[in-house]
Amino acid sequence: MKRLIPFLFLFSAPVYADIISSITSSVKLEVAAPGTTADRIGNSYSVSGTGVTTTDGTTAGSVGGLGAVTNGINAYTPITASQLTDGESFSYTVSHTTGDTVATSLTVGEVSPFGDLTSTSGGVATNLAGTVDNHVITVTAGSAGTTATGQYVTTLTVD
């Protein structure tokens, strides 16, 4: 049997393999766009109290409040509070926040004058450059708000 082992290799099937190779190079250049985020501050009103009488100047017992809306702002009815009984304890708290006006006519690039704005300027492409020459990558940084990325990828697959 030992004498037949070398002959078995002569009769074995040939081996086949798929080999896939790829090499890619790339450069990506980006310039940031300008942008603004805005959070509108809304209208709010609260009132609380004990031991007081209230009036809005016309109606006794009125607690004031918010009325009709014009351009995002509610009409506000203030109240006057007086101690109900002289010498007795009382407490009274009122809080009012006037919301941001919603602009009715804006042109492109304008933002409503809201209470919380964050703006970023756009990038400047001055000197931003990138080249690929025979898989040699060269990138040159630009000015503020730019990104230059070079990539070289080699893939080898054997099945």
mmCIF file of C-alpha atoms in Angstrom, residues 21-142:
data_model
loop_
_atom_site.group_PDB
_atom_site.id
_atom_site.type_symbol
_atom_site.label_atom_id
_atom_site.label_comp_id
_atom_site.label_asym_id
_atom_site.label_seq_id
_atom_site.Cartn_x
_atom_site.Cartn_y
_atom_site.Cartn_z
ATOM 1 C CA SER A 21 -7.611 41.891 -7.210
ATOM 2 C CA SER A 22 -8.661 45.531 -7.219
ATOM 3 C CA ILE A 23 -6.890 48.761 -6.408
ATOM 4 C CA THR A 24 -8.803 52.015 -6.116
ATOM 5 C CA SER A 25 -7.784 55.532 -5.232
ATOM 6 C CA SER A 26 -10.047 58.480 -4.583
ATOM 7 C CA VAL A 27 -10.075 62.043 -3.357
ATOM 8 C CA LYS A 28 -13.096 63.742 -1.798
ATOM 9 C CA LEU A 29 -13.222 67.535 -1.443
ATOM 10 C CA GLU A 30 -15.976 69.203 0.601
ATOM 11 C CA VAL A 31 -16.903 72.810 1.264
ATOM 12 C CA ALA A 32 -19.376 73.370 4.112
ATOM 13 C CA ALA A 33 -22.583 75.195 3.289
ATOM 14 C CA PRO A 34 -23.738 78.090 5.444
ATOM 15 C CA GLY A 35 -26.658 77.374 7.734
ATOM 16 C CA THR A 36 -28.875 78.684 10.486
ATOM 17 C CA THR A 37 -30.931 76.882 13.090
ATOM 18 C CA ALA A 38 -33.708 78.728 14.857
ATOM 19 C CA ASP A 39 -35.776 77.868 17.915
ATOM 20 C CA ARG A 40 -38.830 80.030 18.405
ATOM 21 C CA ILE A 41 -39.678 81.137 21.924
ATOM 22 C CA GLY A 42 -43.402 80.697 22.484
ATOM 23 C CA ASN A 43 -45.918 82.754 24.438
ATOM 24 C CA SER A 44 -46.667 81.752 28.008
ATOM 25 C CA TYR A 45 -48.686 83.029 30.946
ATOM 26 C CA SER A 46 -49.303 81.722 34.432
ATOM 27 C CA VAL A 47 -50.897 83.162 37.541
ATOM 28 C CA SER A 48 -51.477 81.835 41.036
ATOM 29 C CA GLY A 49 -52.408 83.314 44.370
ATOM 30 C CA THR A 50 -54.366 83.126 47.581
ATOM 31 C CA GLY A 51 -55.868 85.885 49.690
ATOM 32 C CA VAL A 52 -56.117 88.340 46.774
ATOM 33 C CA THR A 53 -58.801 89.882 44.591
ATOM 34 C CA THR A 54 -58.055 90.423 40.909
ATOM 35 C CA THR A 55 -59.295 92.652 38.116
ATOM 36 C CA ASP A 56 -58.304 93.379 34.542
ATOM 37 C CA GLY A 57 -59.521 96.952 35.016
ATOM 38 C CA THR A 58 -63.024 96.095 33.828
ATOM 39 C CA THR A 59 -63.993 92.713 35.252
ATOM 40 C CA ALA A 60 -63.520 91.803 38.925
ATOM 41 C CA GLY A 61 -62.189 88.285 39.477
ATOM 42 C CA SER A 62 -60.451 88.227 36.087
ATOM 43 C CA VAL A 63 -57.179 86.332 35.978
ATOM 44 C CA GLY A 64 -55.899 87.962 32.768
ATOM 45 C CA GLY A 65 -54.185 85.857 30.157
ATOM 46 C CA LEU A 66 -53.389 85.480 26.517
ATOM 47 C CA GLY A 67 -55.718 86.500 23.711
ATOM 48 C CA ALA A 68 -55.767 86.461 19.920
ATOM 49 C CA VAL A 69 -52.543 85.861 17.970
ATOM 50 C CA THR A 70 -51.008 88.357 15.542
ATOM 51 C CA ASN A 71 -47.773 87.369 13.762
ATOM 52 C CA GLY A 72 -47.067 84.761 16.441
ATOM 53 C CA ILE A 73 -47.649 87.048 19.435
ATOM 54 C CA ASN A 74 -50.646 86.618 21.698
ATOM 55 C CA ALA A 75 -52.472 89.676 22.998
ATOM 56 C CA TYR A 76 -51.822 89.996 26.727
ATOM 57 C CA THR A 77 -54.369 91.029 29.323
ATOM 58 C CA PRO A 78 -52.597 92.129 32.513
ATOM 59 C CA ILE A 79 -54.352 92.000 35.874
ATOM 60 C CA THR A 80 -54.145 93.917 39.104
ATOM 61 C CA ALA A 81 -54.208 92.033 42.386
ATOM 62 C CA SER A 82 -55.135 93.470 45.788
ATOM 63 C CA GLN A 83 -54.989 91.942 49.237
ATOM 64 C CA LEU A 84 -58.414 90.450 49.963
ATOM 65 C CA THR A 85 -58.491 91.269 53.709
ATOM 66 C CA ASP A 86 -56.194 93.817 55.312
ATOM 67 C CA GLY A 87 -53.798 92.177 57.736
ATOM 68 C CA GLU A 88 -54.404 88.638 56.411
ATOM 69 C CA SER A 89 -51.688 86.605 54.709
ATOM 70 C CA PHE A 90 -51.667 86.440 50.911
ATOM 71 C CA SER A 91 -49.513 85.266 48.054
ATOM 72 C CA TYR A 92 -49.592 86.206 44.394
ATOM 73 C CA THR A 93 -47.409 85.212 41.448
ATOM 74 C CA VAL A 94 -47.744 86.076 37.760
ATOM 75 C CA SER A 95 -45.406 85.149 34.925
ATOM 76 C CA HIS A 96 -45.651 86.252 31.292
ATOM 77 C CA THR A 97 -43.326 85.582 28.354
ATOM 78 C CA THR A 98 -43.982 87.283 25.043
ATOM 79 C CA GLY A 99 -43.073 84.921 22.234
ATOM 80 C CA ASP A 100 -41.034 85.646 19.142
ATOM 81 C CA THR A 101 -42.665 87.505 16.279
ATOM 82 C CA VAL A 102 -43.031 85.431 13.132
ATOM 83 C CA ALA A 103 -41.842 87.486 10.180
ATOM 84 C CA THR A 104 -44.453 87.748 7.436
ATOM 85 C CA SER A 105 -42.110 88.681 4.612
ATOM 86 C CA LEU A 106 -38.621 87.217 4.300
ATOM 87 C CA THR A 107 -36.304 86.998 1.329
ATOM 88 C CA VAL A 108 -34.034 84.054 0.626
ATOM 89 C CA GLY A 109 -31.284 83.902 3.253
ATOM 90 C CA GLU A 110 -33.172 85.908 5.883
ATOM 91 C CA VAL A 111 -34.276 84.335 9.168
ATOM 92 C CA SER A 112 -37.079 85.420 11.510
ATOM 93 C CA PRO A 113 -35.655 87.296 14.504
ATOM 94 C CA PHE A 114 -36.247 84.438 16.932
ATOM 95 C CA GLY A 115 -34.864 84.374 20.480
ATOM 96 C CA ASP A 116 -32.501 81.429 19.884
ATOM 97 C CA LEU A 117 -30.471 81.506 16.640
ATOM 98 C CA THR A 118 -27.276 79.725 15.673
ATOM 99 C CA SER A 119 -25.639 80.610 12.350
ATOM 100 C CA THR A 120 -22.552 79.181 10.701
ATOM 101 C CA SER A 121 -20.792 80.709 7.737
ATOM 102 C CA GLY A 122 -20.005 78.701 4.637
ATOM 103 C CA GLY A 123 -16.594 77.298 3.881
ATOM 104 C CA VAL A 124 -14.130 78.963 1.531
ATOM 105 C CA ALA A 125 -12.512 76.715 -1.067
ATOM 106 C CA THR A 126 -9.337 78.831 -1.379
ATOM 107 C CA ASN A 127 -6.381 76.452 -2.062
ATOM 108 C CA LEU A 128 -8.574 73.316 -1.601
ATOM 109 C CA ALA A 129 -7.276 70.717 -4.063
ATOM 110 C CA GLY A 130 -6.803 67.004 -4.549
ATOM 111 C CA THR A 131 -5.257 64.777 -7.220
ATOM 112 C CA VAL A 132 -4.751 61.069 -7.898
ATOM 113 C CA ASP A 133 -1.878 60.177 -10.239
ATOM 114 C CA ASN A 134 -1.002 56.489 -10.615
ATOM 115 C CA HIS A 135 -2.333 55.848 -7.078
ATOM 116 C CA VAL A 136 -0.299 58.726 -5.629
ATOM 117 C CA ILE A 137 -2.740 60.895 -3.710
ATOM 118 C CA THR A 138 -2.125 64.588 -3.053
ATOM 119 C CA VAL A 139 -4.502 66.740 -1.013
ATOM 120 C CA THR A 140 -4.153 70.418 -0.176
ATOM 121 C CA ALA A 141 -6.084 71.903 2.736
ATOM 122 C CA GLY A 142 -8.481 74.710 1.947
#
